[in-house]
Short mmCIF file of C-alpha atoms in Angstrom, two decimals:
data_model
loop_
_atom_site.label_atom_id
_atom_site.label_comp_id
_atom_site.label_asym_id
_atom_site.label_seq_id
_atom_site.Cartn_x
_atom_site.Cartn_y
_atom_site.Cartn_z
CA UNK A 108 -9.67 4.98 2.98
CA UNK A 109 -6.34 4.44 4.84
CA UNK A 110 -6.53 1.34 7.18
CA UNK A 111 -3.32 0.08 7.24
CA UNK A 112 -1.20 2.01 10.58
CA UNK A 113 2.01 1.91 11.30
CA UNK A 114 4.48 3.58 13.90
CA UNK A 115 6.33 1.16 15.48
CA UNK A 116 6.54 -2.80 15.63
CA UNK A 117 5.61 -3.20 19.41
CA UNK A 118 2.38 -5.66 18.27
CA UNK A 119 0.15 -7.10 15.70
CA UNK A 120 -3.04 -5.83 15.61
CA UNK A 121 -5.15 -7.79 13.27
CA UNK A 122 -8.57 -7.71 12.76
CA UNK A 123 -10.41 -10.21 10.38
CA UNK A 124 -13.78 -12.05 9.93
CA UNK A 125 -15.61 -15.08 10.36
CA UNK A 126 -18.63 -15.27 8.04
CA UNK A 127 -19.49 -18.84 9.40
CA UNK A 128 -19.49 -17.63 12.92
CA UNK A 129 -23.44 -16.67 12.45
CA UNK A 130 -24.95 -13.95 14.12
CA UNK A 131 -27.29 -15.73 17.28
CA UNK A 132 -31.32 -15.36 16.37
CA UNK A 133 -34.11 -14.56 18.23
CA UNK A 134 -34.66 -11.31 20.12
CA UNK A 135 -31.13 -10.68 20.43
CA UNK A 136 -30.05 -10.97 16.63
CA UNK A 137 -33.16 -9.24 15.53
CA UNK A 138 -32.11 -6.39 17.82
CA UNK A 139 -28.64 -6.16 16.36
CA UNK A 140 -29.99 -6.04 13.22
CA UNK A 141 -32.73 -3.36 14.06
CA UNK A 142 -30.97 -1.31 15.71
CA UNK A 143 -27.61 -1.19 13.44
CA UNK A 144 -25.98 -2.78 16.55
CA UNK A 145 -21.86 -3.69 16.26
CA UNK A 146 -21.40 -7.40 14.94
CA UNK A 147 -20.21 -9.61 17.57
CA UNK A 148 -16.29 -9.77 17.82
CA UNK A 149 -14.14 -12.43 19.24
CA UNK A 150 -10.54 -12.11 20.60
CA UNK A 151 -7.58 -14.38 19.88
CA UNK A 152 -4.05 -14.17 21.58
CA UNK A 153 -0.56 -15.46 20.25
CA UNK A 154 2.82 -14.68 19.06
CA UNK A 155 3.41 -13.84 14.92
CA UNK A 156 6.91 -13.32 14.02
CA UNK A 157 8.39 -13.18 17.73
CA UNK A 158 5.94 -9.92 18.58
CA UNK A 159 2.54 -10.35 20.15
CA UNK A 160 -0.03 -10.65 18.01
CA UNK A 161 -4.09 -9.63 19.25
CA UNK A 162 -6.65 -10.79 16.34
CA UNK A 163 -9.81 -9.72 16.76
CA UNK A 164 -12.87 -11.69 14.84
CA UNK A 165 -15.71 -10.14 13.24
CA UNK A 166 -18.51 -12.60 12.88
CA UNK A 167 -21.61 -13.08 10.90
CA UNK A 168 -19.91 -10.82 8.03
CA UNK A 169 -17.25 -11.91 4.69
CA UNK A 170 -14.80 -9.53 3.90
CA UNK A 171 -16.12 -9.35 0.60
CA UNK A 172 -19.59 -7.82 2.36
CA UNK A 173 -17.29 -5.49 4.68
CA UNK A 174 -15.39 -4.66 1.07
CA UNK A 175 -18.64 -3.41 -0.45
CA UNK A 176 -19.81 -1.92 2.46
CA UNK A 177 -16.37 0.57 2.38
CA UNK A 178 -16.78 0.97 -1.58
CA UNK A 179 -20.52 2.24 -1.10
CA UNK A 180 -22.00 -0.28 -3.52
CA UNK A 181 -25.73 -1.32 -2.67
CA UNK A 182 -27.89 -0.57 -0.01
CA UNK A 183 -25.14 0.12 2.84
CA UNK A 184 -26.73 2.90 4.87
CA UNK A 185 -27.04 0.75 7.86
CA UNK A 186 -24.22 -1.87 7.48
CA UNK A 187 -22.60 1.05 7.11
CA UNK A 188 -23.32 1.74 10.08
CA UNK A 189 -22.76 -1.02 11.84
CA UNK A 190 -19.24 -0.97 10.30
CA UNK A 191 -18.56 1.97 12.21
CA UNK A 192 -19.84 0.91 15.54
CA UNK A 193 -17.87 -2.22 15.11
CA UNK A 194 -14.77 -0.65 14.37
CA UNK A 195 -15.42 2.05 17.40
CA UNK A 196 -16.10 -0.81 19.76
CA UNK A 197 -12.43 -2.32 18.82
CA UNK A 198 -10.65 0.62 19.05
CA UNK A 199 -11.59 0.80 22.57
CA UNK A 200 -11.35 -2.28 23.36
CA UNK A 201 -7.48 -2.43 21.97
CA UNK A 202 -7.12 0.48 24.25
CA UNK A 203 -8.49 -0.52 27.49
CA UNK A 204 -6.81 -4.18 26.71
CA UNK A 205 -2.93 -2.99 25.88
CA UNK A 206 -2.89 0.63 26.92
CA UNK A 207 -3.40 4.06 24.53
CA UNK A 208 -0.10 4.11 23.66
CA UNK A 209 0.89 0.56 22.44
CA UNK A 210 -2.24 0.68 20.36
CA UNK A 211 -1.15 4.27 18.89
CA UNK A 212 2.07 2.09 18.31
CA UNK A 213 1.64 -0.94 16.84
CA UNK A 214 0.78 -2.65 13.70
CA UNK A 215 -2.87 -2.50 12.62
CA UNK A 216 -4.41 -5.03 9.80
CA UNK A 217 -7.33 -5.39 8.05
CA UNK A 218 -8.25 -8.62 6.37
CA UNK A 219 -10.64 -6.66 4.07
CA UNK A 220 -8.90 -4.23 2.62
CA UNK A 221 -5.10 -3.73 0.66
CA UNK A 222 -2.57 -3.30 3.17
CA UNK A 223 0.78 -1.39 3.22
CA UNK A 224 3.52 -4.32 4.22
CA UNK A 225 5.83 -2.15 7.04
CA UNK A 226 9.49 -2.60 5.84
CA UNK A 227 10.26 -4.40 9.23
CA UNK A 228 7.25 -6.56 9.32
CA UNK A 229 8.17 -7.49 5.13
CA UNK A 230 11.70 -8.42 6.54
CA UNK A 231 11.17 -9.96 9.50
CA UNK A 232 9.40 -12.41 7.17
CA UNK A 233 11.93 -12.60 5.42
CA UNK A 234 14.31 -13.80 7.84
CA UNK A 235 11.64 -16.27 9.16
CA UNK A 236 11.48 -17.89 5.83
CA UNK A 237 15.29 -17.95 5.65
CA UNK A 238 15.68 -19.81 8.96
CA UNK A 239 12.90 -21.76 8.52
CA UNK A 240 13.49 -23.05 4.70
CA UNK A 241 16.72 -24.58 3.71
CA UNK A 242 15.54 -23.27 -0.20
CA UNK A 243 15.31 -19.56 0.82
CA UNK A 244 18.48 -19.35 2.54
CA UNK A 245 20.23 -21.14 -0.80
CA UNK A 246 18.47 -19.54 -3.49
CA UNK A 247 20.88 -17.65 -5.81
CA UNK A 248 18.72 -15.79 -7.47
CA UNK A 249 16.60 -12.96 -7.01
CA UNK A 250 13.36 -11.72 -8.65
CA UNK A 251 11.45 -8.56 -7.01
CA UNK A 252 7.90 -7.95 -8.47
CA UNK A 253 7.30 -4.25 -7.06
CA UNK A 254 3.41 -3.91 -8.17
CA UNK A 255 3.93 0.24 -8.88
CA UNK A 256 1.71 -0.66 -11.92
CA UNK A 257 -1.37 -0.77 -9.96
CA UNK A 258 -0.68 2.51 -8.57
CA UNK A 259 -1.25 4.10 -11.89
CA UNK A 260 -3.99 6.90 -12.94
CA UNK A 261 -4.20 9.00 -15.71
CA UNK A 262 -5.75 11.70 -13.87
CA UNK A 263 -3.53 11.49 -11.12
CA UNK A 264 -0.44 9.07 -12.11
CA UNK A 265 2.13 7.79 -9.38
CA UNK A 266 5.01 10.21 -8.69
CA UNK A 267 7.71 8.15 -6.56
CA UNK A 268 9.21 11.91 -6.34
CA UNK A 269 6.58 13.43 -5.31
CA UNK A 270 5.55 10.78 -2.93
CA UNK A 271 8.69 10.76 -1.16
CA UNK A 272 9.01 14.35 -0.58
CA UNK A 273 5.78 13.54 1.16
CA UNK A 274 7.44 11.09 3.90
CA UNK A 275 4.93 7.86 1.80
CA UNK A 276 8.35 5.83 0.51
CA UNK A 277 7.44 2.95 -0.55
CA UNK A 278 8.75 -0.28 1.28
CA UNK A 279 10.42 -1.98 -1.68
CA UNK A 280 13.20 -0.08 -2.57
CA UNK A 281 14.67 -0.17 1.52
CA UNK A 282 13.99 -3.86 1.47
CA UNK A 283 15.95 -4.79 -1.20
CA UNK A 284 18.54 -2.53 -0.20
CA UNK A 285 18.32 -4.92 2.61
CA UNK A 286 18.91 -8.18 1.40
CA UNK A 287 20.46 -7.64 -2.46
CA UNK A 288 23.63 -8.68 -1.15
CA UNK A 289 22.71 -12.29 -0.66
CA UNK A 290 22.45 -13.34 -4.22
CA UNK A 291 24.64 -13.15 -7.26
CA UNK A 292 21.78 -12.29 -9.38
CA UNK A 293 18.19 -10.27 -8.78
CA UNK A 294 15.91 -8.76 -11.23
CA UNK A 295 13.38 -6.23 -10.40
CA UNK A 296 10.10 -6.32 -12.51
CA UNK A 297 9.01 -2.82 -12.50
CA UNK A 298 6.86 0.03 -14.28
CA UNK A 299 9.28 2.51 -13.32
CA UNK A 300 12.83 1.91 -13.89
CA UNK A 301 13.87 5.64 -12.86
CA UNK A 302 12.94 4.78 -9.11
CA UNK A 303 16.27 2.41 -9.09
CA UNK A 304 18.63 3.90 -10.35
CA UNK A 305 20.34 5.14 -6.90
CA UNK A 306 20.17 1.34 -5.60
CA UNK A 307 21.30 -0.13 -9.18
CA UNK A 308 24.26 2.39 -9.03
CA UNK A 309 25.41 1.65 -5.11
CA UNK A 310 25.10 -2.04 -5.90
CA UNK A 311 27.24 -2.15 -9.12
CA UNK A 312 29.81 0.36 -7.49
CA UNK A 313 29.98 -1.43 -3.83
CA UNK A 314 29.50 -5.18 -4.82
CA UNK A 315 29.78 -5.14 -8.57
CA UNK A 316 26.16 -6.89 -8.41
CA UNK A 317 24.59 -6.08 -12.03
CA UNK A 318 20.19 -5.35 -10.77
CA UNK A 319 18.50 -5.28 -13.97
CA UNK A 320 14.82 -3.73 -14.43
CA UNK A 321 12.35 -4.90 -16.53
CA UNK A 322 8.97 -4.26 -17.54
CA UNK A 323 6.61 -6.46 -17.08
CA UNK A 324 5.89 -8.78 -20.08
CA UNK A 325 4.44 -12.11 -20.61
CA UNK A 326 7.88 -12.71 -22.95
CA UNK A 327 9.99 -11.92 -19.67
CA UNK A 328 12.45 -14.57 -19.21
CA UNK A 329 15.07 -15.21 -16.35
CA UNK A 330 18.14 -17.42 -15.68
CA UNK A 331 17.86 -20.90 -14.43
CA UNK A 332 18.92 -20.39 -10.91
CA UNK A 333 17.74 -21.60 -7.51
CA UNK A 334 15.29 -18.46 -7.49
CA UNK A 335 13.54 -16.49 -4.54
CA UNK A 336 10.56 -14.89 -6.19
CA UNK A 337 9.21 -12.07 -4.14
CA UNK A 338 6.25 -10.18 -4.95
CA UNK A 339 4.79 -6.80 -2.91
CA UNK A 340 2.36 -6.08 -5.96
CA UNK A 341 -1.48 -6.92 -5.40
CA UNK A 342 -1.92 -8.30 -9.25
CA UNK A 343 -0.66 -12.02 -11.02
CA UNK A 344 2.50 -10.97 -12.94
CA UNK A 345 2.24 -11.19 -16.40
CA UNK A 346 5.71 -12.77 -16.41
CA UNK A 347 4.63 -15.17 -14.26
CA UNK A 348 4.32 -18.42 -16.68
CA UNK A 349 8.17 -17.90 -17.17
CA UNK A 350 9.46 -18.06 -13.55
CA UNK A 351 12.85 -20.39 -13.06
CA UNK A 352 11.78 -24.25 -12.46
CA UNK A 353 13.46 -23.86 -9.02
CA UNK A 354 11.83 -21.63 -7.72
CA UNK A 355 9.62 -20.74 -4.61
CA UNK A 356 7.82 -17.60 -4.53
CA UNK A 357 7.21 -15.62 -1.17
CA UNK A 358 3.59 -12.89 -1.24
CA UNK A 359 3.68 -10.66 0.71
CA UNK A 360 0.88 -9.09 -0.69
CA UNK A 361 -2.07 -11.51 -1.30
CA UNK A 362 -5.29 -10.69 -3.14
CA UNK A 363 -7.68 -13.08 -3.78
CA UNK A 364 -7.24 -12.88 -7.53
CA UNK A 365 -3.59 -12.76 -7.44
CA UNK A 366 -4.28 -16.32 -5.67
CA UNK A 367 -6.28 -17.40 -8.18
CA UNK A 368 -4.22 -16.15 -11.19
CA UNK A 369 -1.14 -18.15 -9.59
CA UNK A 370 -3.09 -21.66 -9.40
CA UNK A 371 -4.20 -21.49 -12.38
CA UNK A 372 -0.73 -20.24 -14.27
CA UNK A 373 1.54 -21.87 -11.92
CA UNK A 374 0.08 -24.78 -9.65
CA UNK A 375 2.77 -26.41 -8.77
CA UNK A 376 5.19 -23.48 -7.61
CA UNK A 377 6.13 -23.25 -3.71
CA UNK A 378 4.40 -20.49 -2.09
CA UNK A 379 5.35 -18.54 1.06
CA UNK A 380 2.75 -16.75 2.03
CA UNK A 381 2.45 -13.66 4.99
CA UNK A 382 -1.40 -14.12 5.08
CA UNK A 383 -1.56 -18.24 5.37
CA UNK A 384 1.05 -17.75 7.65
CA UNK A 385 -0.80 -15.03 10.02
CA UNK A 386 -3.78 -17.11 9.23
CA UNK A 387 -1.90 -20.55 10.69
CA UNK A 388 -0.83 -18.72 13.70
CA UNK A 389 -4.87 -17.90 14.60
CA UNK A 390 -5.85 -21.41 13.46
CA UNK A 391 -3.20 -22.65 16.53
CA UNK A 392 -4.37 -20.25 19.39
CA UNK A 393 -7.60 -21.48 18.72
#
């Protein structure tokens, strides 16, 4: 199920939930319930990344609940249902609040489910962190961990070729075309070498910048550098352990395991993240 839209940056549309925001009782909750009636949904305003960002809050519901709910595990005939009429209910309202066509172009989020990150929205992060973090804009080093492992299948495997052809390129390979020529060295931890090759030769020939591609390995080691560490995969790294000592590692693609798998591998790393950061902005327009 495709949830993730985008057209054109014009705004943030992001829609998450608040299980401890409870459901009211009585008559009123018992009718919602009945009934299969939309769970109640809160609006917050700000500004994410210099765009305008509209969050809208689903309460009395976890993402993990709303997660089930869109795998079909369990009973789920009528929160099912009430999924639906939740999700109708904001579609309108994010057209009768910013117009049909700024909702037909903006950026839509769901907190519950894996997310595409836009090239523009995964640079103008980026940049943020840059200006914002004296570490980022010094780092000398670069390591890309491009998550095309996950995309794997034996029925159906990844073609990158095939994929392409279809107008679905993936984000990675324009954003480090983007910002490889900032650092002296950058390693790209990858399942699929072949995809590079066009940006490893055009580096080497314009720059005479050496991008080496590795496989993911729990052996994996890298240079002692002042590192950026950027990671668009949904997994922990196997290589992870390894990472430079100076490093600080930017997600922008967090899973709650992938959160997990880094505290308990490596604690003490730096972390820039695109969710806590989203999630910060809310937690101030509150």
């Amino acid at each position: 199920m495709a949830v993730s839209i985008y057209c054109n940056m014009e705004k943030i549309i992001y829609v998450y939930t608040q299980p401890k925001r409870k459901e009211k009782g009585g008559a009123l909750g018992y009718l919602r319930k009945r009934f299969c009636l939309p769970w109640p949904v809160a609006c917050q305003k700000g500004v994410f990344l210099d765009m305008p960002l509209g969050a809208y809050a689903v309460g009395g519901v976890s993402a993990a609940e709303i997660r089930r709910l869109l795998e079909g595990k369990g009973e789920t005939g009528r929160g099912r249902l009430r999924l639906a009429r939740t999700l109708r209910g904001i579609k309108r309202r994010i057209q009768k609040e910013n117009g049909r066509g700024v909702a037909e172009r903006a950026l839509l989020l769901y907190e519950w489910d894996d997310w595409e990150i836009p090239l523009e929205l995964a640079l103008r992060f980026y940049r943020f962190c840059q200006n914002d973090n004296l570490f980022v804009l010094r780092a000398e080093q670069l390591i890309l961990l491009d998550g095309w492992e996950e995309a794997e299948n034996e029925r159906d495997p990844f073609d990158w070729r095939r994929e392409a052809e279809r107008g679905n390129e993936r984000s990675e390979i324009p954003f480090l075309f983007a910002v490889y020529q900032s650092y002296n060295y950058v390693t790209v931890v990858t399942k699929r070498p072949e995809a590079w090759r066009e940006l490893e030769e055009e580096a080497y020939e314009e720059y005479g910048l050496s991008i080496r591609c590795v496989n993911d390995d729990r052996n994996l080691m890298f240079r002692e550098k002042k590192t950026l560490i950027v990671d668009m995969g949904g997994r922990c790294a196997d290589c992870c352990r390894n990472f430079p000592k100076e490093s600080i590692y930017m997600d922008l693609h967090e899973t709650p395991s992938k959160r997990h798998g880094l505290l308990v591998k490596c604690g003490k790393l730096p972390r820039l993240s695109l969710h806590n950061a989203l999630d910060t902005i809310l937690e101030d327009t509150v």
